[in-house]
């Protein structure tokens, strides 16, 4: 009986996921026309080509910094919002960017990072601030390798709200008695957070991090709409 229920789902997953994966692996040992066996030549190219190595580096930066900062900021804001009388308003404000598409966010931030030569009117918010303070305008999207970090900021801006909402719900499940007992025993607030709160919601943190990690792996829209992969942002 269990196989009767699981069987159709396994068959569909096998047909749509397992077989294409095996076929892709098989074709990776062939040339561009998929009719000439080339062995490990494709893999040798992938791990020696300059553009591919840059792309691997950028992917690693997106995964580590994008995911890490989103979860960290989401947790910090969730902890701070609990202690604020403006909790609902602040959460709504931080959650708002999540409703914007990646292309839309790219267009918005393209104006934030916009650059004009010195002496010209700066339409970009950042360069307008820099020049107003007496500095020189900066080509934020053309300065390597920092331009990749500036793109990652957009992902963090969008995903922090998601992390905050989910972690905030998890924080409400932490028993107040545990925190109060720790405070009575002399534990400071930071110790309560690191020794009680975070271990208690560890499962939720892992779930949120995994979700943002998957979203980050599929990032393409932001890079395409802002730099088209140029200036070392492949």
Rosetta silent file (secondary structure, phi, psi, omega in degrees, C-alpha in Angstrom):
SEQUENCE: XXXXXXXXXXXXXXXXXXXXXXXXXXXXXXXXXXXXXXXXXXXXXXXXXXXXXXXXXXXXXXXXXXXXXXXXXXXXXXXXXXXXXXXXXXXXXXXXXXXXXXXXXXXXXXXXXXXXXXXXXXXXXXXXXXXXXXXXXXXXXXXXXXXXXXXXXXXXXXXXXXXXXXXXXXXXXXXXXXXXXXXXXXXXXXXXXXXXXXXXXXXXXXXXXXXXXXXXXXXXXXXXXXXXXXXXXX
SCORE:     score description
SCORE:     0.000 S_00000001
   1 L     0.000  -44.236  177.115    0.000    0.000    0.000 S_00000001
   2 H   -57.741  -40.671 -179.163    2.751    2.593    0.770 S_00000001
   3 H   -66.095  -28.822  178.588    4.333    1.931   -2.644 S_00000001
   4 H   -65.729  -37.207  179.693    0.958    2.483   -4.288 S_00000001
   5 H   -80.678  -39.613 -176.327    0.802    6.011   -2.882 S_00000001
   6 H   -80.881  -28.240 -174.242    4.486    6.867   -3.275 S_00000001
   7 H   -52.277  -54.255 -179.453    4.940    5.161   -6.652 S_00000001
   8 H   -58.198  -41.965  179.183    3.352    7.798   -8.941 S_00000001
   9 H   -63.716  -43.136  178.781    5.244   10.643   -7.248 S_00000001
  10 H   -64.013  -38.485  179.114    8.534    8.732   -7.502 S_00000001
  11 H   -64.600  -43.099  179.456    7.870    7.972  -11.172 S_00000001
  12 H   -65.662  -44.957  178.341    7.198   11.637  -11.961 S_00000001
  13 H   -62.481  -39.810  178.513   10.271   12.806  -10.041 S_00000001
  14 H   -62.664  -41.247 -176.954   12.378   10.160  -11.751 S_00000001
  15 H   -72.396  -40.711 -174.075   11.178   11.213  -15.207 S_00000001
  16 H   -93.054  -18.965 -177.399   11.455   14.979  -14.692 S_00000001
  17 H  -118.405  -52.985 -173.631   14.469   15.203  -12.355 S_00000001
  18 H   -69.806  -50.052 -178.633   16.610   12.055  -12.215 S_00000001
  19 H   -61.308  -46.612  176.646   16.685   11.189  -15.924 S_00000001
  20 H   -60.336  -35.771  178.653   17.478   14.764  -17.092 S_00000001
  21 H   -65.120  -44.901  178.636   20.255   14.966  -14.487 S_00000001
  22 H   -65.260  -38.886  178.917   21.797   11.703  -15.680 S_00000001
  23 H   -66.846  -39.639  177.572   21.456   12.773  -19.321 S_00000001
  24 H   -63.707  -41.218  177.639   23.110   16.128  -18.587 S_00000001
  25 H   -62.303  -42.113  179.205   25.972   14.317  -16.855 S_00000001
  26 H   -63.438  -44.886 -177.789   26.336   12.002  -19.855 S_00000001
  27 H   -71.103  -19.071 -179.472   26.328   14.880  -22.370 S_00000001
  28 L   -67.474  -13.489  178.415   28.924   16.793  -20.350 S_00000001
  29 L   -94.759    8.342 -179.443   31.545   14.388  -21.698 S_00000001
  30 E  -117.353  165.071 -178.826   30.753   15.349  -25.307 S_00000001
  31 L   -75.710 -171.424 -175.785   31.563   18.355  -27.483 S_00000001
  32 L   -57.458  -35.556 -179.155   29.265   21.250  -28.513 S_00000001
  33 L   -87.109   -0.760  178.948   27.292   19.134  -30.998 S_00000001
  34 L    60.326   27.835  179.317   26.961   16.304  -28.435 S_00000001
  35 L  -125.912   -3.341 -179.905   28.252   13.757  -30.952 S_00000001
  36 L  -124.565  121.113 -179.021   31.981   13.670  -30.211 S_00000001
  37 E   -70.844  125.918 -178.619   33.341   12.257  -26.965 S_00000001
  38 L  -120.367    4.333  178.111   35.821   14.705  -25.395 S_00000001
  39 L    66.530 -129.075 -176.914   36.252   13.141  -21.954 S_00000001
  40 L   -94.549   15.953 -176.806   37.037   15.652  -19.211 S_00000001
  41 H   -60.852  -40.202  179.047   37.859   18.507  -21.608 S_00000001
  42 H   -63.326  -40.696  179.847   34.726   20.452  -20.677 S_00000001
  43 H   -68.952  -37.419  176.820   35.522   20.162  -16.977 S_00000001
  44 H   -62.597  -39.546  178.314   39.128   21.213  -17.575 S_00000001
  45 H   -65.551  -44.638 -176.911   37.833   24.298  -19.412 S_00000001
  46 H   -59.331  -40.470 -173.982   35.342   25.166  -16.664 S_00000001
  47 L   -94.859    8.672  176.529   37.985   25.123  -13.931 S_00000001
  48 L  -127.031  -19.455 -178.988   40.701   26.974  -15.899 S_00000001
  49 L   -70.295  136.416 -175.908   38.827   29.620  -17.897 S_00000001
  50 H   -62.164  -43.696 -178.513   39.180   33.127  -16.414 S_00000001
  51 H   -64.747  -41.672 -179.851   35.523   34.085  -16.895 S_00000001
  52 H   -66.220  -39.621  178.843   34.300   30.838  -15.340 S_00000001
  53 H   -64.935  -38.476  175.462   36.630   31.237  -12.359 S_00000001
  54 H   -62.872  -41.214  179.334   35.330   34.784  -11.860 S_00000001
  55 H   -64.503  -40.974  177.561   31.771   33.457  -12.001 S_00000001
  56 H   -62.484  -43.660  178.684   32.571   30.772   -9.407 S_00000001
  57 H   -61.056  -45.244 -179.598   34.106   33.391   -7.120 S_00000001
  58 H   -64.538  -40.190  177.190   31.088   35.656   -7.500 S_00000001
  59 H   -59.646  -42.050  179.650   28.682   32.776   -6.827 S_00000001
  60 H   -63.919  -41.124  177.955   30.551   31.988   -3.626 S_00000001
  61 H   -63.615  -43.382  178.734   30.357   35.639   -2.545 S_00000001
  62 H   -61.333  -44.158 -176.401   26.624   35.752   -3.280 S_00000001
  63 H   -67.733  -45.559 -175.438   25.991   32.537   -1.353 S_00000001
  64 H   -75.443  -55.146 -175.599   28.077   33.388    1.715 S_00000001
  65 H   -74.913  -43.480 -178.678   27.509   37.133    2.059 S_00000001
  66 H   -61.536  -49.770 -179.644   24.016   37.309    0.574 S_00000001
  67 H   -69.600  -47.065 -176.486   22.613   34.483    2.666 S_00000001
  68 H   -61.179  -47.213 -178.890   24.628   35.241    5.793 S_00000001
  69 H   -67.506  -38.102  179.476   23.823   38.952    5.928 S_00000001
  70 H   -62.113  -46.592 -179.211   20.127   38.412    5.161 S_00000001
  71 H   -68.602  -43.043 -178.220   19.721   35.901    7.996 S_00000001
  72 H   -63.713  -48.411  179.917   21.894   37.871   10.428 S_00000001
  73 H   -66.411  -38.142  177.405   20.129   41.190    9.812 S_00000001
  74 H   -60.497  -41.297  179.198   16.731   39.470    9.852 S_00000001
  75 H   -67.803  -44.357 -179.385   17.507   37.966   13.259 S_00000001
  76 H   -62.212  -45.550 -178.753   18.842   41.238   14.684 S_00000001
  77 H   -66.246  -39.007  178.162   15.844   43.225   13.456 S_00000001
  78 H   -62.061  -40.509  178.534   13.413   40.566   14.743 S_00000001
  79 H   -67.467  -39.240 -178.774   15.041   40.745   18.190 S_00000001
  80 H   -73.630  -36.658 -177.745   14.985   44.544   18.206 S_00000001
  81 H   -64.445  -31.148  178.651   11.415   44.801   16.882 S_00000001
  82 L   -59.761  -27.135 -175.147   10.174   42.742   19.839 S_00000001
  83 L  -100.484    8.094 -176.749   11.294   45.555   22.131 S_00000001
  84 L  -111.217  142.759  176.755    9.831   48.407   20.091 S_00000001
  85 L   -78.612   -8.395  175.836    6.376   49.945   20.329 S_00000001
  86 L  -101.738   29.875 -173.598    6.607   50.506   16.558 S_00000001
  87 H   -55.030  -51.603 -175.008    6.984   46.772   15.927 S_00000001
  88 H   -64.557  -43.336 -178.859    4.212   46.385   13.335 S_00000001
  89 H   -65.810  -44.987 -178.286    5.149   49.517   11.383 S_00000001
  90 H   -65.605  -39.914  178.825    8.871   48.733   11.325 S_00000001
  91 H   -65.223  -41.811  178.946    8.279   45.135   10.262 S_00000001
  92 H   -62.562  -39.893 -178.938    5.943   46.222    7.456 S_00000001
  93 H   -65.938  -42.581 -178.607    8.514   48.751    6.245 S_00000001
  94 H   -75.238  -29.874 -179.813   11.364   46.220    6.194 S_00000001
  95 H   -76.828  -21.615 -173.300    9.187   43.499    4.651 S_00000001
  96 H   -54.435  -43.149 -178.506    8.008   45.803    1.836 S_00000001
  97 H   -59.077  -22.627 -179.070   10.984   45.263   -0.570 S_00000001
  98 H   -64.846  -22.141 -179.851   10.114   41.549   -0.753 S_00000001
  99 H   -78.796   -8.268 -178.193    7.039   42.476   -2.804 S_00000001
 100 L   -91.782  140.713  176.813    9.265   43.932   -5.547 S_00000001
 101 L   -71.138  160.755  179.933   10.519   41.736   -8.388 S_00000001
 102 H   -62.983  -38.453  177.432   14.265   41.304   -8.846 S_00000001
 103 H   -64.302  -43.970  177.892   14.141   43.224  -12.131 S_00000001
 104 H   -60.482  -42.571  178.068   12.204   46.025  -10.421 S_00000001
 105 H   -63.848  -38.573  178.029   14.737   46.116   -7.590 S_00000001
 106 H   -61.635  -42.019  179.126   17.548   46.237  -10.148 S_00000001
 107 H   -64.710  -43.278  179.450   15.964   49.243  -11.864 S_00000001
 108 H   -60.798  -49.331 -176.197   15.474   51.035   -8.518 S_00000001
 109 H   -74.615  -18.309  174.711   19.035   50.445   -7.369 S_00000001
 110 H   -64.445  -34.456  175.223   20.440   51.365  -10.768 S_00000001
 111 H   -73.937  -31.577  176.668   19.288   54.902   -9.971 S_00000001
 112 H   -64.714  -42.317 -176.649   20.789   54.632   -6.507 S_00000001
 113 L   -91.887    2.363 -174.472   24.190   53.681   -7.974 S_00000001
 114 L   -54.038  142.536 -176.622   23.942   55.921  -11.070 S_00000001
 115 L  -127.127  136.043  172.145   27.194   57.691  -12.004 S_00000001
 116 L  -126.913  149.450 -179.989   27.877   60.879  -13.928 S_00000001
 117 L   -57.464  155.411  178.500   31.321   62.377  -14.636 S_00000001
 118 L   -55.319  136.421 -179.170   32.639   64.966  -12.155 S_00000001
 119 L    98.356  -23.564  178.586   31.009   68.333  -12.685 S_00000001
 120 L   -86.906  159.446  177.950   27.773   66.886  -14.089 S_00000001
 121 L   -67.812  128.338 -177.852   24.522   66.710  -12.126 S_00000001
 122 L   -90.220  115.423  178.568   24.426   63.445  -10.172 S_00000001
 123 L   -88.980  -16.423  177.201   21.086   61.653  -10.495 S_00000001
 124 L   -78.331  135.840 -176.686   22.238   58.720   -8.357 S_00000001
 125 H   -59.273  -47.028 -176.539   21.405   59.079   -4.666 S_00000001
 126 H   -63.050  -47.415 -179.455   24.774   57.826   -3.422 S_00000001
 127 H   -69.663  -28.932  174.975   26.853   60.023   -5.714 S_00000001
 128 H   -64.239  -40.522  178.009   24.613   63.005   -4.970 S_00000001
 129 H   -67.590  -44.012 -178.907   25.402   62.532   -1.269 S_00000001
 130 H   -60.782  -47.417 -178.942   29.120   62.006   -1.947 S_00000001
 131 H   -69.139  -33.094  178.145   29.425   65.153   -4.078 S_00000001
 132 H   -65.349  -28.292  178.453   27.324   67.183   -1.611 S_00000001
 133 L   -88.270    4.037  176.680   29.883   66.275    1.060 S_00000001
 134 L    95.892    4.616 -179.888   32.704   67.470   -1.190 S_00000001
 135 L   -89.456 -179.992  177.925   33.815   64.108   -2.590 S_00000001
 136 L   -99.790  143.356  179.552   34.182   62.843   -6.139 S_00000001
 137 L   -61.089  147.238 -176.537   31.480   60.669   -7.769 S_00000001
 138 L  -116.812  136.949  174.012   32.187   56.928   -7.734 S_00000001
 139 L   -82.517   82.555 -172.898   31.391   54.372  -10.439 S_00000001
 140 L   -57.766  -37.609 -174.855   29.818   51.940   -7.996 S_00000001
 141 L   -89.354   -3.421 -179.492   28.940   49.344  -10.647 S_00000001
 142 L  -115.693   -2.313 -178.675   32.271   49.469  -12.480 S_00000001
 143 L   -89.343  109.670 -179.763   34.663   49.338   -9.517 S_00000001
 144 L   -86.250  149.824  -11.551   36.016   45.786   -9.168 S_00000001
 145 L   -89.128    9.051 -174.382   35.606   43.695   -7.054 S_00000001
 146 H   -66.658  -22.937 -178.360   33.403   45.910   -4.886 S_00000001
 147 H   -61.453  -33.805  176.985   30.679   46.105   -7.558 S_00000001
 148 H   -64.284  -38.395  177.730   29.673   42.513   -6.799 S_00000001
 149 H   -65.775  -36.961  178.653   29.243   43.444   -3.134 S_00000001
 150 H   -66.351  -31.906  176.097   27.080   46.404   -4.134 S_00000001
 151 H   -72.463  -37.198  179.384   24.863   44.007   -6.101 S_00000001
 152 H   -63.146  -32.394  179.063   24.665   41.622   -3.141 S_00000001
 153 H   -57.133  -34.393 -179.851   23.340   44.502   -1.027 S_00000001
 154 H   -64.566  -43.895  177.241   20.204   44.477   -3.212 S_00000001
 155 H   -61.039  -43.893  179.664   19.543   40.814   -2.385 S_00000001
 156 H   -62.175  -42.164  178.611   20.071   41.529    1.319 S_00000001
 157 H   -58.700  -36.107 -177.486   17.702   44.519    1.080 S_00000001
 158 H   -83.631  -39.247 -171.357   15.011   42.260   -0.385 S_00000001
 159 H   -91.764  -13.999  178.617   15.445   39.072    1.649 S_00000001
 160 H   -60.694  -37.700  178.906   16.057   40.534    5.106 S_00000001
 161 H   -61.972  -40.545  177.807   12.314   41.143    5.449 S_00000001
 162 H   -63.313  -47.384  179.969   11.535   37.490    4.749 S_00000001
 163 H   -61.732  -40.642 -178.378   14.097   36.312    7.307 S_00000001
 164 H   -62.550  -45.253 -176.986   12.806   38.835    9.843 S_00000001
 165 H   -64.426  -46.945 -178.111    9.153   37.755    9.563 S_00000001
 166 H   -67.100  -44.731 -179.618    9.844   34.017    9.868 S_00000001
 167 H   -68.502  -32.797  177.292   12.384   34.420   12.673 S_00000001
 168 H   -63.090  -40.432  176.829   10.096   36.843   14.492 S_00000001
 169 H   -64.701  -38.087  178.837    7.376   34.179   14.509 S_00000001
 170 H   -67.258  -37.404 -179.132    9.888   31.640   15.845 S_00000001
 171 H   -63.012  -31.169  179.050   10.999   34.019   18.594 S_00000001
 172 L   -68.092  -17.973  179.729    7.447   34.190   19.893 S_00000001
 173 L   -87.973   -6.536  178.380    7.661   30.444   20.508 S_00000001
 174 L   -75.004  122.110 -178.132   10.615   30.720   22.876 S_00000001
 175 L   -57.721  128.431  178.955    9.253   30.177   26.427 S_00000001
 176 H   -62.622  -31.448 -178.605    9.430   33.357   28.471 S_00000001
 177 H   -61.802  -36.835  178.576   10.137   31.284   31.565 S_00000001
 178 H   -64.307  -45.302 -179.171   13.473   30.119   30.136 S_00000001
 179 H   -66.632  -40.645 -179.932   14.615   33.677   29.435 S_00000001
 180 H   -66.002  -38.802  178.725   13.441   34.936   32.803 S_00000001
 181 H   -63.218  -39.489  179.050   15.211   32.073   34.601 S_00000001
 182 H   -66.026  -40.378  179.504   18.450   32.937   32.812 S_00000001
 183 H   -66.275  -38.733  177.828   18.130   36.606   33.741 S_00000001
 184 H   -63.151  -35.896  179.038   17.483   35.706   37.378 S_00000001
 185 L   -75.327   -1.630  175.412   20.649   33.582   37.318 S_00000001
 186 L   100.896    6.408 -179.662   22.578   36.688   36.253 S_00000001
 187 L   -73.701  135.754  177.225   22.835   36.140   32.515 S_00000001
 188 L   -78.408  168.956 -173.618   23.091   39.314   30.463 S_00000001
 189 H   -60.939  -40.147  179.628   20.840   39.907   27.464 S_00000001
 190 H   -64.128  -38.807  178.811   23.487   38.886   24.925 S_00000001
 191 H   -67.070  -37.950  177.550   24.098   35.629   26.821 S_00000001
 192 H   -61.839  -42.021 -178.322   20.344   34.934   26.891 S_00000001
 193 H   -67.325  -47.088 -174.843   20.179   35.401   23.121 S_00000001
 194 H   -75.586  -31.279 -174.704   23.238   33.277   22.292 S_00000001
 195 H   -98.093  -20.612 -176.983   22.674   30.493   24.839 S_00000001
 196 H  -120.570  -55.791 -172.707   18.869   30.179   24.897 S_00000001
 197 H   -65.748  -53.856 -176.562   17.087   32.010   22.081 S_00000001
 198 H   -63.335  -46.835  175.891   19.305   31.066   19.130 S_00000001
 199 H   -59.313  -34.748 -178.118   19.645   27.348   20.080 S_00000001
 200 H   -67.802  -34.305 -177.639   15.874   27.193   20.584 S_00000001
 201 L  -106.437   20.835 -177.094   15.126   28.541   17.076 S_00000001
 202 H   -57.068  -40.499 -179.551   18.095   26.861   15.348 S_00000001
 203 H   -61.320  -41.303  178.325   15.783   24.781   13.140 S_00000001
 204 H   -67.226  -39.319  178.370   13.989   27.883   11.881 S_00000001
 205 H   -60.872  -43.784  179.001   17.305   29.640   11.219 S_00000001
 206 H   -63.110  -41.894  179.874   18.483   26.681    9.128 S_00000001
 207 H   -63.023  -46.065  179.188   15.185   26.648    7.195 S_00000001
 208 H   -62.795  -45.032 -179.739   15.351   30.388    6.467 S_00000001
 209 H   -62.116  -41.139  179.319   19.021   30.159    5.453 S_00000001
 210 H   -64.340  -42.083  179.337   18.302   27.228    3.129 S_00000001
 211 H   -62.484  -46.594  179.881   15.411   29.079    1.477 S_00000001
 212 H   -67.536  -34.024  177.602   17.485   32.224    0.883 S_00000001
 213 H   -61.303  -43.502  178.983   20.386   30.064   -0.305 S_00000001
 214 H   -65.435  -41.939  177.311   18.178   28.519   -2.989 S_00000001
 215 H   -61.140  -41.368 -178.945   16.904   31.961   -4.023 S_00000001
 216 H   -65.589  -37.227  179.161   20.503   33.198   -4.228 S_00000001
 217 H   -62.529  -24.547 -178.179   21.530   30.267   -6.436 S_00000001
 218 L   -99.448    7.876 -179.685   18.905   31.394   -8.964 S_00000001
 219 L   -63.714  126.252  176.246   19.938   35.060   -8.944 S_00000001
 220 L  -148.564  -38.352 -173.248   20.251   36.310  -12.492 S_00000001
 221 H   -59.842  -44.648 -176.319   17.809   39.203  -12.802 S_00000001
 222 H   -63.157  -48.757 -178.911   19.730   41.664  -10.624 S_00000001
 223 H   -64.250  -42.664 -178.329   23.043   41.146  -12.404 S_00000001
 224 H   -64.155  -43.392 -175.077   21.418   41.199  -15.853 S_00000001
 225 H   -75.878  -20.368 -174.911   19.415   44.372  -15.233 S_00000001
 226 H  -105.835  -42.137 -177.127   22.294   46.321  -13.646 S_00000001
 227 L  -128.232   -9.895 -175.784   25.588   45.269  -15.266 S_00000001
 228 L    57.190   26.628  178.789   24.681   42.534  -17.776 S_00000001
 229 L    80.396    8.159 -179.330   27.538   40.560  -16.232 S_00000001
 230 L   -85.196  171.874  176.132   30.159   43.148  -17.184 S_00000001
 231 L    59.889   34.310  175.621   32.979   44.594  -15.041 S_00000001
 232 L    79.149   20.249 -179.813   33.739   41.285  -13.346 S_00000001
 233 L  -104.389   17.690 -178.135   30.186   40.581  -12.113 S_00000001
 234 L   -52.714    0.000    0.000   29.667   37.415  -14.157 S_00000001
